PDB file of C-alpha atoms in Angstrom:
ATOM      1  CA  MET A   1       7.309 -33.666  29.715  1.00 58.00           C
ATOM      2  CA  SER A   2       5.338 -30.777  31.099  1.00 79.00           C
ATOM      3  CA  PHE A   3       4.559 -29.571  27.556  1.00 79.00           C
ATOM      4  CA  MET A   4       3.492 -33.056  26.426  1.00 81.00           C
ATOM      5  CA  LYS A   5       1.299 -33.458  29.502  1.00 84.00           C
ATOM      6  CA  LYS A   6      -0.448 -30.192  28.706  1.00 83.00           C
ATOM      7  CA  LEU A   7      -0.976 -31.316  25.117  1.00 82.00           C
ATOM      8  CA  TRP A   8      -2.577 -34.531  26.323  1.00 84.00           C
ATOM      9  CA  ARG A   9      -4.616 -32.739  28.965  1.00 87.00           C
ATOM     10  CA  PHE A  10      -6.111 -30.306  26.450  1.00 87.00           C
ATOM     11  CA  ARG A  11      -6.222 -32.782  23.550  1.00 87.00           C
ATOM     12  CA  ALA A  12      -9.943 -32.183  22.909  1.00 89.00           C
ATOM     13  CA  LEU A  13      -9.459 -28.417  22.526  1.00 90.00           C
ATOM     14  CA  ILE A  14      -6.341 -28.915  20.394  1.00 90.00           C
ATOM     15  CA  LEU A  15      -8.219 -31.343  18.140  1.00 91.00           C
ATOM     16  CA  MET A  16     -11.013 -28.785  17.703  1.00 92.00           C
ATOM     17  CA  ALA A  17      -8.498 -26.057  16.822  1.00 91.00           C
ATOM     18  CA  LEU A  18      -6.456 -28.263  14.475  1.00 91.00           C
ATOM     19  CA  PRO A  19      -8.516 -27.739  11.259  1.00 92.00           C
ATOM     20  CA  GLY A  20      -8.390 -23.960  11.678  1.00 91.00           C
ATOM     21  CA  PHE A  21      -4.670 -24.083  12.415  1.00 91.00           C
ATOM     22  CA  LEU A  22      -3.967 -26.196   9.327  1.00 93.00           C
ATOM     23  CA  ILE A  23      -5.994 -23.874   7.085  1.00 92.00           C
ATOM     24  CA  LEU A  24      -4.172 -20.850   8.514  1.00 90.00           C
ATOM     25  CA  PHE A  25      -0.787 -22.544   8.131  1.00 91.00           C
ATOM     26  CA  PHE A  26      -1.180 -23.771   4.546  1.00 89.00           C
ATOM     27  CA  PHE A  27      -3.139 -20.844   3.080  1.00 86.00           C
ATOM     28  CA  ASP A  28      -1.561 -17.938   4.993  1.00 82.00           C
ATOM     29  CA  TYR A  29       1.953 -18.956   6.000  1.00 86.00           C
ATOM     30  CA  MET A  30       3.134 -21.571   3.494  1.00 85.00           C
ATOM     31  CA  VAL A  31       2.270 -19.338   0.552  1.00 80.00           C
ATOM     32  CA  MET A  32       4.462 -16.544   1.960  1.00 82.00           C
ATOM     33  CA  GLY A  33       7.401 -18.427   0.473  1.00 80.00           C
ATOM     34  CA  GLY A  34       6.103 -17.299  -2.899  1.00 80.00           C
ATOM     35  CA  LEU A  35       7.036 -13.705  -2.050  1.00 83.00           C
ATOM     36  CA  VAL A  36      10.531 -14.539  -3.230  1.00 86.00           C
ATOM     37  CA  LEU A  37       9.087 -14.262  -6.754  1.00 85.00           C
ATOM     38  CA  ALA A  38       8.931 -10.491  -6.248  1.00 86.00           C
ATOM     39  CA  PHE A  39      12.731 -10.434  -6.490  1.00 88.00           C
ATOM     40  CA  LYS A  40      13.141 -12.984  -9.303  1.00 86.00           C
ATOM     41  CA  ASP A  41      12.755 -13.182 -13.065  1.00 84.00           C
ATOM     42  CA  PHE A  42      10.502 -16.228 -12.931  1.00 80.00           C
ATOM     43  CA  ASP A  43      11.082 -18.945 -15.497  1.00 80.00           C
ATOM     44  CA  TYR A  44       8.674 -21.917 -15.640  1.00 77.00           C
ATOM     45  CA  SER A  45      11.378 -24.298 -16.795  1.00 80.00           C
ATOM     46  CA  LEU A  46      13.677 -23.395 -13.894  1.00 81.00           C
ATOM     47  CA  GLY A  47      11.121 -23.169 -11.095  1.00 80.00           C
ATOM     48  CA  ILE A  48      10.966 -20.688  -8.246  1.00 80.00           C
ATOM     49  CA  LEU A  49      14.250 -21.552  -6.523  1.00 80.00           C
ATOM     50  CA  ASN A  50      16.393 -21.757  -9.665  1.00 84.00           C
ATOM     51  CA  SER A  51      14.997 -18.704 -11.464  1.00 85.00           C
ATOM     52  CA  PRO A  52      17.530 -15.847 -11.677  1.00 87.00           C
ATOM     53  CA  TRP A  53      17.344 -12.968  -9.230  1.00 87.00           C
ATOM     54  CA  SER A  54      16.159  -9.643 -10.648  1.00 84.00           C
ATOM     55  CA  GLY A  55      16.597  -7.411  -7.624  1.00 83.00           C
ATOM     56  CA  LEU A  56      14.022  -4.601  -7.535  1.00 83.00           C
ATOM     57  CA  ASP A  57      13.209  -4.719 -11.260  1.00 83.00           C
ATOM     58  CA  ASN A  58       9.662  -5.964 -10.653  1.00 82.00           C
ATOM     59  CA  PHE A  59       8.988  -3.073  -8.274  1.00 83.00           C
ATOM     60  CA  LYS A  60      10.459  -0.606 -10.762  1.00 80.00           C
ATOM     61  CA  PHE A  61       8.119  -1.968 -13.436  1.00 77.00           C
ATOM     62  CA  LEU A  62       5.163  -1.510 -11.067  1.00 75.00           C
ATOM     63  CA  ILE A  63       5.988   2.171 -10.532  1.00 77.00           C
ATOM     64  CA  ALA A  64       7.280   2.827 -14.067  1.00 74.00           C
ATOM     65  CA  SER A  65       3.840   3.631 -15.453  1.00 71.00           C
ATOM     66  CA  ARG A  66       3.291   6.606 -13.200  1.00 75.00           C
ATOM     67  CA  SER A  67      -0.173   7.565 -14.440  1.00 78.00           C
ATOM     68  CA  THR A  68      -1.530   4.007 -14.103  1.00 81.00           C
ATOM     69  CA  PHE A  69       0.147   3.475 -10.728  1.00 83.00           C
ATOM     70  CA  PHE A  70      -1.205   6.807  -9.470  1.00 87.00           C
ATOM     71  CA  THR A  71      -4.731   6.023 -10.718  1.00 89.00           C
ATOM     72  CA  ILE A  72      -4.978   2.558  -9.173  1.00 89.00           C
ATOM     73  CA  THR A  73      -3.444   3.758  -5.878  1.00 87.00           C
ATOM     74  CA  ARG A  74      -5.800   6.739  -5.765  1.00 90.00           C
ATOM     75  CA  ASN A  75      -8.818   4.522  -6.458  1.00 92.00           C
ATOM     76  CA  THR A  76      -7.743   1.964  -3.855  1.00 91.00           C
ATOM     77  CA  LEU A  77      -7.373   4.593  -1.134  1.00 90.00           C
ATOM     78  CA  MET A  78     -10.517   6.459  -2.194  1.00 92.00           C
ATOM     79  CA  TYR A  79     -12.724   3.374  -1.997  1.00 93.00           C
ATOM     80  CA  TYR A  80     -11.175   2.345   1.312  1.00 92.00           C
ATOM     81  CA  VAL A  81     -12.132   5.700   2.858  1.00 92.00           C
ATOM     82  CA  ILE A  82     -15.619   5.728   1.309  1.00 93.00           C
ATOM     83  CA  PHE A  83     -16.426   2.123   2.235  1.00 93.00           C
ATOM     84  CA  THR A  84     -14.998   2.435   5.752  1.00 92.00           C
ATOM     85  CA  VAL A  85     -16.673   5.726   6.708  1.00 92.00           C
ATOM     86  CA  THR A  86     -20.083   5.151   5.131  1.00 94.00           C
ATOM     87  CA  GLY A  87     -20.094   1.468   6.085  1.00 92.00           C
ATOM     88  CA  MET A  88     -19.296   2.138   9.728  1.00 92.00           C
ATOM     89  CA  ILE A  89     -21.947   4.852  10.024  1.00 93.00           C
ATOM     90  CA  LEU A  90     -24.621   2.624   8.474  1.00 93.00           C
ATOM     91  CA  GLU A  91     -23.594  -0.462  10.455  1.00 92.00           C
ATOM     92  CA  ILE A  92     -23.717   1.368  13.782  1.00 93.00           C
ATOM     93  CA  SER A  93     -27.007   3.067  12.871  1.00 92.00           C
ATOM     94  CA  LEU A  94     -28.582  -0.224  11.793  1.00 91.00           C
ATOM     95  CA  ALA A  95     -27.334  -2.033  14.908  1.00 90.00           C
ATOM     96  CA  ILE A  96     -28.750   0.649  17.221  1.00 89.00           C
ATOM     97  CA  ALA A  97     -32.046   0.720  15.300  1.00 87.00           C
ATOM     98  CA  MET A  98     -32.520  -3.054  15.615  1.00 86.00           C
ATOM     99  CA  ASP A  99     -31.437  -2.989  19.254  1.00 83.00           C
ATOM    100  CA  GLN A 100     -34.061  -0.345  20.043  1.00 81.00           C
ATOM    101  CA  LEU A 101     -36.933  -2.308  18.479  1.00 79.00           C
ATOM    102  CA  VAL A 102     -39.716  -3.030  20.920  1.00 70.00           C
ATOM    103  CA  PHE A 103     -40.571  -6.341  19.226  1.00 73.00           C
ATOM    104  CA  LYS A 104     -37.355  -8.323  19.664  1.00 71.00           C
ATOM    105  CA  ARG A 105     -38.541 -11.241  17.514  1.00 78.00           C
ATOM    106  CA  VAL A 106     -38.992  -8.872  14.580  1.00 77.00           C
ATOM    107  CA  GLY A 107     -35.449  -7.650  15.200  1.00 73.00           C
ATOM    108  CA  LYS A 108     -34.089 -11.203  15.016  1.00 77.00           C
ATOM    109  CA  VAL A 109     -35.909 -11.853  11.727  1.00 81.00           C
ATOM    110  CA  MET A 110     -34.605  -8.570  10.269  1.00 81.00           C
ATOM    111  CA  GLN A 111     -31.112  -9.419  11.494  1.00 79.00           C
ATOM    112  CA  SER A 112     -31.219 -12.716   9.580  1.00 82.00           C
ATOM    113  CA  ILE A 113     -32.505 -10.978   6.436  1.00 85.00           C
ATOM    114  CA  PHE A 114     -29.803  -8.289   6.555  1.00 85.00           C
ATOM    115  CA  VAL A 115     -27.035 -10.903   6.853  1.00 86.00           C
ATOM    116  CA  ILE A 116     -28.108 -12.836   3.713  1.00 89.00           C
ATOM    117  CA  PRO A 117     -26.352 -10.551   1.141  1.00 90.00           C
ATOM    118  CA  VAL A 118     -22.902 -11.305   2.563  1.00 87.00           C
ATOM    119  CA  PHE A 119     -23.334 -14.946   1.488  1.00 88.00           C
ATOM    120  CA  ILE A 120     -24.171 -14.029  -2.127  1.00 89.00           C
ATOM    121  CA  SER A 121     -21.119 -14.284  -4.363  1.00 89.00           C
ATOM    122  CA  PHE A 122     -20.210 -11.283  -6.482  1.00 89.00           C
ATOM    123  CA  THR A 123     -20.397 -13.675  -9.418  1.00 88.00           C
ATOM    124  CA  ALA A 124     -24.157 -13.672  -8.835  1.00 91.00           C
ATOM    125  CA  VAL A 125     -24.288 -10.026  -7.781  1.00 92.00           C
ATOM    126  CA  GLN A 126     -22.927  -8.936 -11.164  1.00 92.00           C
ATOM    127  CA  PHE A 127     -26.051 -10.321 -12.845  1.00 92.00           C
ATOM    128  CA  ILE A 128     -28.297  -8.502 -10.350  1.00 92.00           C
ATOM    129  CA  VAL A 129     -26.453  -5.248 -11.040  1.00 93.00           C
ATOM    130  CA  TYR A 130     -26.610  -5.877 -14.788  1.00 93.00           C
ATOM    131  CA  ALA A 131     -30.384  -6.354 -14.537  1.00 92.00           C
ATOM    132  CA  PHE A 132     -30.575  -2.801 -13.182  1.00 93.00           C
ATOM    133  CA  LEU A 133     -27.967  -1.211 -15.453  1.00 91.00           C
ATOM    134  CA  SER A 134     -28.312  -3.025 -18.764  1.00 89.00           C
ATOM    135  CA  PRO A 135     -28.351  -0.331 -21.482  1.00 84.00           C
ATOM    136  CA  ASP A 136     -31.220  -1.994 -23.362  1.00 83.00           C
ATOM    137  CA  MET A 137     -33.480  -3.722 -20.841  1.00 83.00           C
ATOM    138  CA  GLY A 138     -32.108  -2.407 -17.539  1.00 85.00           C
ATOM    139  CA  MET A 139     -34.626  -1.419 -14.884  1.00 90.00           C
ATOM    140  CA  ILE A 140     -33.056   2.014 -14.264  1.00 91.00           C
ATOM    141  CA  ASN A 141     -33.144   3.095 -17.905  1.00 89.00           C
ATOM    142  CA  HIS A 142     -36.601   1.578 -18.389  1.00 88.00           C
ATOM    143  CA  LEU A 143     -38.230   3.135 -15.310  1.00 88.00           C
ATOM    144  CA  PHE A 144     -36.772   6.616 -15.702  1.00 87.00           C
ATOM    145  CA  GLY A 145     -36.745   6.806 -19.480  1.00 86.00           C
ATOM    146  CA  LEU A 146     -32.958   7.092 -19.678  1.00 85.00           C
ATOM    147  CA  SER A 147     -30.530   5.894 -22.337  1.00 86.00           C
ATOM    148  CA  VAL A 148     -27.342   5.844 -20.263  1.00 88.00           C
ATOM    149  CA  ARG A 149     -24.768   3.224 -21.224  1.00 91.00           C
ATOM    150  CA  TRP A 150     -23.679   2.560 -17.660  1.00 92.00           C
ATOM    151  CA  TYR A 151     -20.803   0.235 -18.509  1.00 92.00           C
ATOM    152  CA  LEU A 152     -19.171   2.937 -20.632  1.00 91.00           C
ATOM    153  CA  GLU A 153     -19.614   5.869 -18.226  1.00 91.00           C
ATOM    154  CA  ALA A 154     -16.897   5.792 -15.538  1.00 91.00           C
ATOM    155  CA  LYS A 155     -18.210   8.788 -13.580  1.00 91.00           C
ATOM    156  CA  TYR A 156     -21.223   6.907 -12.183  1.00 93.00           C
ATOM    157  CA  TRP A 157     -19.364   3.925 -10.801  1.00 94.00           C
ATOM    158  CA  PRO A 158     -18.013   5.269  -7.488  1.00 94.00           C
ATOM    159  CA  VAL A 159     -21.639   5.682  -6.397  1.00 94.00           C
ATOM    160  CA  ILE A 160     -22.752   2.353  -7.904  1.00 94.00           C
ATOM    161  CA  LEU A 161     -19.922   0.379  -6.300  1.00 95.00           C
ATOM    162  CA  THR A 162     -20.516   2.075  -2.943  1.00 94.00           C
ATOM    163  CA  ILE A 163     -24.210   1.102  -3.034  1.00 94.00           C
ATOM    164  CA  VAL A 164     -23.382  -2.512  -3.965  1.00 94.00           C
ATOM    165  CA  LYS A 165     -20.703  -2.762  -1.264  1.00 93.00           C
ATOM    166  CA  LEU A 166     -22.964  -1.328   1.436  1.00 93.00           C
ATOM    167  CA  TRP A 167     -25.819  -3.610   0.401  1.00 93.00           C
ATOM    168  CA  SER A 168     -23.504  -6.591   0.636  1.00 91.00           C
ATOM    169  CA  SER A 169     -21.715  -5.906   3.926  1.00 90.00           C
ATOM    170  CA  THR A 170     -23.750  -3.540   6.114  1.00 91.00           C
ATOM    171  CA  GLY A 171     -26.007  -6.223   7.581  1.00 88.00           C
ATOM    172  CA  TYR A 172     -23.131  -8.453   8.633  1.00 88.00           C
ATOM    173  CA  GLY A 173     -21.213  -5.515  10.098  1.00 88.00           C
ATOM    174  CA  ALA A 174     -24.274  -4.453  12.091  1.00 89.00           C
ATOM    175  CA  VAL A 175     -24.423  -7.914  13.711  1.00 86.00           C
ATOM    176  CA  LEU A 176     -20.906  -7.394  15.112  1.00 86.00           C
ATOM    177  CA  TYR A 177     -21.960  -4.158  16.775  1.00 90.00           C
ATOM    178  CA  MET A 178     -25.179  -5.757  18.021  1.00 87.00           C
ATOM    179  CA  SER A 179     -23.086  -8.286  19.929  1.00 84.00           C
ATOM    180  CA  VAL A 180     -21.589  -5.349  21.859  1.00 86.00           C
ATOM    181  CA  LEU A 181     -24.996  -3.749  22.417  1.00 87.00           C
ATOM    182  CA  ALA A 182     -26.319  -7.020  23.837  1.00 83.00           C
ATOM    183  CA  GLY A 183     -23.683  -6.839  26.585  1.00 84.00           C
ATOM    184  CA  ILE A 184     -24.572  -3.338  27.786  1.00 85.00           C
ATOM    185  CA  ASP A 185     -26.091  -3.359  31.266  1.00 85.00           C
ATOM    186  CA  PRO A 186     -29.806  -2.365  30.980  1.00 85.00           C
ATOM    187  CA  GLU A 187     -29.532  -0.629  34.356  1.00 88.00           C
ATOM    188  CA  LEU A 188     -27.480   2.099  32.692  1.00 87.00           C
ATOM    189  CA  TYR A 189     -30.424   2.982  30.459  1.00 86.00           C
ATOM    190  CA  GLU A 190     -32.860   2.722  33.380  1.00 86.00           C
ATOM    191  CA  ALA A 191     -30.752   5.084  35.471  1.00 89.00           C
ATOM    192  CA  ALA A 192     -30.483   7.539  32.578  1.00 88.00           C
ATOM    193  CA  GLN A 193     -34.232   7.347  32.019  1.00 87.00           C
ATOM    194  CA  MET A 194     -34.891   8.102  35.686  1.00 87.00           C
ATOM    195  CA  ASP A 195     -32.657  11.170  35.324  1.00 84.00           C
ATOM    196  CA  GLY A 196     -34.855  12.378  32.483  1.00 85.00           C
ATOM    197  CA  ALA A 197     -32.688  11.340  29.506  1.00 86.00           C
ATOM    198  CA  GLY A 198     -34.551  10.665  26.270  1.00 85.00           C
ATOM    199  CA  LYS A 199     -33.733   7.961  23.730  1.00 85.00           C
ATOM    200  CA  TRP A 200     -31.353  10.155  21.734  1.00 88.00           C
ATOM    201  CA  GLN A 201     -29.543  11.234  24.880  1.00 90.00           C
ATOM    202  CA  GLN A 202     -29.200   7.627  26.018  1.00 88.00           C
ATOM    203  CA  ILE A 203     -27.754   6.669  22.632  1.00 88.00           C
ATOM    204  CA  TRP A 204     -25.347   9.614  22.607  1.00 90.00           C
ATOM    205  CA  HIS A 205     -24.103   9.319  26.193  1.00 88.00           C
ATOM    206  CA  ILE A 206     -24.300   5.539  26.789  1.00 89.00           C
ATOM    207  CA  THR A 207     -24.527   3.499  23.581  1.00 89.00           C
ATOM    208  CA  LEU A 208     -21.973   5.302  21.415  1.00 90.00           C
ATOM    209  CA  PRO A 209     -19.255   5.595  24.126  1.00 89.00           C
ATOM    210  CA  LEU A 210     -19.572   1.870  24.884  1.00 89.00           C
ATOM    211  CA  LEU A 211     -19.287   1.091  21.170  1.00 90.00           C
ATOM    212  CA  LYS A 212     -16.041   3.059  20.856  1.00 88.00           C
ATOM    213  CA  PRO A 213     -13.681   0.132  21.698  1.00 86.00           C
ATOM    214  CA  MET A 214     -15.291  -2.043  19.009  1.00 87.00           C
ATOM    215  CA  VAL A 215     -15.163   0.828  16.493  1.00 88.00           C
ATOM    216  CA  THR A 216     -11.472   1.328  17.251  1.00 87.00           C
ATOM    217  CA  ILE A 217     -10.668  -2.373  16.834  1.00 86.00           C
ATOM    218  CA  MET A 218     -12.573  -2.564  13.541  1.00 87.00           C
ATOM    219  CA  LEU A 219     -10.736   0.493  12.240  1.00 86.00           C
ATOM    220  CA  LEU A 220      -7.359  -0.904  13.254  1.00 85.00           C
ATOM    221  CA  LEU A 221      -8.098  -4.223  11.584  1.00 82.00           C
ATOM    222  CA  SER A 222      -9.297  -2.499   8.410  1.00 85.00           C
ATOM    223  CA  VAL A 223      -6.184  -0.314   8.178  1.00 85.00           C
ATOM    224  CA  GLY A 224      -4.100  -3.414   7.553  1.00 79.00           C
ATOM    225  CA  GLY A 225      -6.087  -4.042   4.371  1.00 80.00           C
ATOM    226  CA  ILE A 226      -6.061  -0.448   3.160  1.00 82.00           C
ATOM    227  CA  MET A 227      -4.271  -1.444  -0.056  1.00 81.00           C
ATOM    228  CA  HIS A 228      -6.491  -4.481  -0.596  1.00 82.00           C
ATOM    229  CA  SER A 229      -9.903  -4.395  -2.222  1.00 83.00           C
ATOM    230  CA  ASP A 230     -12.664  -6.873  -2.939  1.00 84.00           C
ATOM    231  CA  THR A 231     -11.600  -8.283  -6.298  1.00 84.00           C
ATOM    232  CA  GLY A 232     -15.073  -9.668  -7.002  1.00 87.00           C
ATOM    233  CA  LEU A 233     -16.619  -6.225  -6.559  1.00 90.00           C
ATOM    234  CA  PHE A 234     -14.181  -4.355  -8.783  1.00 91.00           C
ATOM    235  CA  TYR A 235     -13.533  -7.055 -11.371  1.00 89.00           C
ATOM    236  CA  GLN A 236     -16.812  -8.928 -11.736  1.00 90.00           C
ATOM    237  CA  VAL A 237     -19.482  -6.338 -10.926  1.00 92.00           C
ATOM    238  CA  THR A 238     -17.877  -3.876 -13.361  1.00 92.00           C
ATOM    239  CA  ARG A 239     -17.497  -6.734 -15.873  1.00 90.00           C
ATOM    240  CA  ASN A 240     -13.877  -5.607 -16.192  1.00 87.00           C
ATOM    241  CA  SER A 241     -14.926  -2.911 -18.639  1.00 87.00           C
ATOM    242  CA  GLY A 242     -11.885  -0.994 -19.833  1.00 86.00           C
ATOM    243  CA  SER A 243     -13.963   2.176 -20.188  1.00 90.00           C
ATOM    244  CA  LEU A 244     -14.425   2.251 -16.409  1.00 91.00           C
ATOM    245  CA  TYR A 245     -10.783   1.781 -15.377  1.00 90.00           C
ATOM    246  CA  ASN A 246     -10.288   5.442 -14.493  1.00 91.00           C
ATOM    247  CA  THR A 247     -12.646   5.131 -11.514  1.00 91.00           C
ATOM    248  CA  THR A 248     -12.947   1.369 -10.920  1.00 91.00           C
ATOM    249  CA  GLN A 249      -9.510  -0.194 -11.324  1.00 90.00           C
ATOM    250  CA  VAL A 250      -7.814  -0.817  -7.986  1.00 90.00           C
ATOM    251  CA  LEU A 251      -4.570  -2.587  -7.172  1.00 86.00           C
ATOM    252  CA  ASP A 252      -6.148  -6.030  -6.772  1.00 86.00           C
ATOM    253  CA  SER A 253      -8.068  -5.904 -10.060  1.00 87.00           C
ATOM    254  CA  TYR A 254      -4.942  -4.557 -11.784  1.00 84.00           C
ATOM    255  CA  ILE A 255      -2.941  -7.540 -10.494  1.00 82.00           C
ATOM    256  CA  LEU A 256      -5.649  -9.968 -11.612  1.00 83.00           C
ATOM    257  CA  ASN A 257      -5.624  -8.447 -15.098  1.00 82.00           C
ATOM    258  CA  ALA A 258      -1.845  -8.759 -15.185  1.00 77.00           C
ATOM    259  CA  VAL A 259      -2.066 -12.455 -14.266  1.00 76.00           C
ATOM    260  CA  PHE A 260      -4.623 -13.191 -16.987  1.00 77.00           C
ATOM    261  CA  HIS A 261      -2.955 -11.217 -19.762  1.00 74.00           C
ATOM    262  CA  ASN A 262       0.784 -11.335 -19.027  1.00 71.00           C
ATOM    263  CA  ALA A 263       1.255 -14.242 -16.603  1.00 66.00           C
ATOM    264  CA  ASP A 264       4.161 -12.269 -15.105  1.00 71.00           C
ATOM    265  CA  PHE A 265       4.203 -13.767 -11.622  1.00 78.00           C
ATOM    266  CA  GLY A 266       7.252 -11.766 -10.568  1.00 80.00           C
ATOM    267  CA  PHE A 267       5.373  -8.528 -11.194  1.00 79.00           C
ATOM    268  CA  THR A 268       2.197  -9.708  -9.444  1.00 80.00           C
ATOM    269  CA  ALA A 269       4.231 -10.948  -6.461  1.00 83.00           C
ATOM    270  CA  ALA A 270       5.907  -7.528  -6.258  1.00 84.00           C
ATOM    271  CA  ALA A 271       2.525  -5.794  -6.277  1.00 82.00           C
ATOM    272  CA  SER A 272       1.200  -8.106  -3.548  1.00 82.00           C
ATOM    273  CA  PHE A 273       4.370  -7.595  -1.511  1.00 85.00           C
ATOM    274  CA  PHE A 274       3.909  -3.830  -1.841  1.00 84.00           C
ATOM    275  CA  GLN A 275       0.319  -4.136  -0.577  1.00 83.00           C
ATOM    276  CA  SER A 276       1.339  -6.218   2.427  1.00 83.00           C
ATOM    277  CA  VAL A 277       4.242  -3.985   3.458  1.00 85.00           C
ATOM    278  CA  VAL A 278       2.133  -0.814   3.256  1.00 85.00           C
ATOM    279  CA  GLY A 279      -0.677  -2.484   5.222  1.00 83.00           C
ATOM    280  CA  ALA A 280       1.706  -3.746   7.920  1.00 85.00           C
ATOM    281  CA  ILE A 281       3.336  -0.334   8.343  1.00 88.00           C
ATOM    282  CA  LEU A 282      -0.010   1.452   8.547  1.00 85.00           C
ATOM    283  CA  ILE A 283      -1.497  -0.937  11.096  1.00 85.00           C
ATOM    284  CA  LEU A 284       1.601  -0.583  13.294  1.00 87.00           C
ATOM    285  CA  LEU A 285       1.425   3.219  13.076  1.00 87.00           C
ATOM    286  CA  ALA A 286      -2.323   3.281  13.719  1.00 85.00           C
ATOM    287  CA  ASN A 287      -2.016   0.943  16.686  1.00 85.00           C
ATOM    288  CA  ALA A 288       0.825   3.038  18.116  1.00 87.00           C
ATOM    289  CA  ALA A 289      -1.314   6.172  17.791  1.00 85.00           C
ATOM    290  CA  VAL A 290      -4.280   4.508  19.529  1.00 82.00           C
ATOM    291  CA  ARG A 291      -2.034   3.096  22.267  1.00 85.00           C
ATOM    292  CA  ARG A 292      -0.679   6.586  22.875  1.00 85.00           C
ATOM    293  CA  ILE A 293      -4.180   8.077  23.180  1.00 82.00           C
ATOM    294  CA  ASN A 294      -5.961   5.217  24.942  1.00 79.00           C
ATOM    295  CA  PRO A 295      -3.924   2.037  25.667  1.00 80.00           C
ATOM    296  CA  ASP A 296      -7.042   0.006  26.516  1.00 77.00           C
ATOM    297  CA  ASP A 297      -8.349   0.282  22.917  1.00 73.00           C
ATOM    298  CA  SER A 298      -5.143  -0.803  21.141  1.00 77.00           C
ATOM    299  CA  LEU A 299      -4.650  -4.248  19.636  1.00 74.00           C
ATOM    300  CA  PHE A 300      -1.227  -4.805  21.216  1.00 77.00           C
TER     301      PHE A 300
END
């Protein structure tokens, strides 16, 4: 009765949370039942439950092509490090720059402008990128008198994808850090200024230390997705060009290709299961390391 009374007492809050709970339940938890496909030889006519078990065969097939598996794993980890390090530096720098603006209204307008790219689908972004990199009428080749066939040259794409990713996500990431900056007590800066500290000293000794908990949380959350990548970025922006696979194919785009060409759901489920297990292990290890160094900054 006590539980039912609490439900009735907080019925308004529960009703507000219900849509989010249902979305989380159906799209994140219900679908986990499909992981059983990773251990089955899926047959459409038999269905998921009646398909024969295959043990670890799907995982063996994933690792069997050593060169391909090594390449996609290397690319996945490489882009995670590049995007995380460069993105965090730019996001923090942009957040501090907007926070230090004298004209706060200008800062709010700029904040809104910087957030816009995150709402643009990579389906549309691929056409923007193509307008710059088209071998015939692209702006880059036209302005600089080049004749580079960008969609056939794999060596340029780590830089191109990094630029596109930073353009898309830096503004939104900066807003998260600005929310922390807005909560810093202005008296700290006033006291530092009275002691003779300049702007750079205030940023170094006040702003950055107070941003450390948020930086730690963002890093811990990102570690869980270390084996996941933005499929739209790597599949659509590159136009899935086979010539670029050496530097652009990551685990997610490899799985998507496998779905389209082979329709082997056991293999794709095994690859997804591999991603999730690695991410879970890494986030547990990272959180344990942070908890050992500074318990207040850990997630749990």
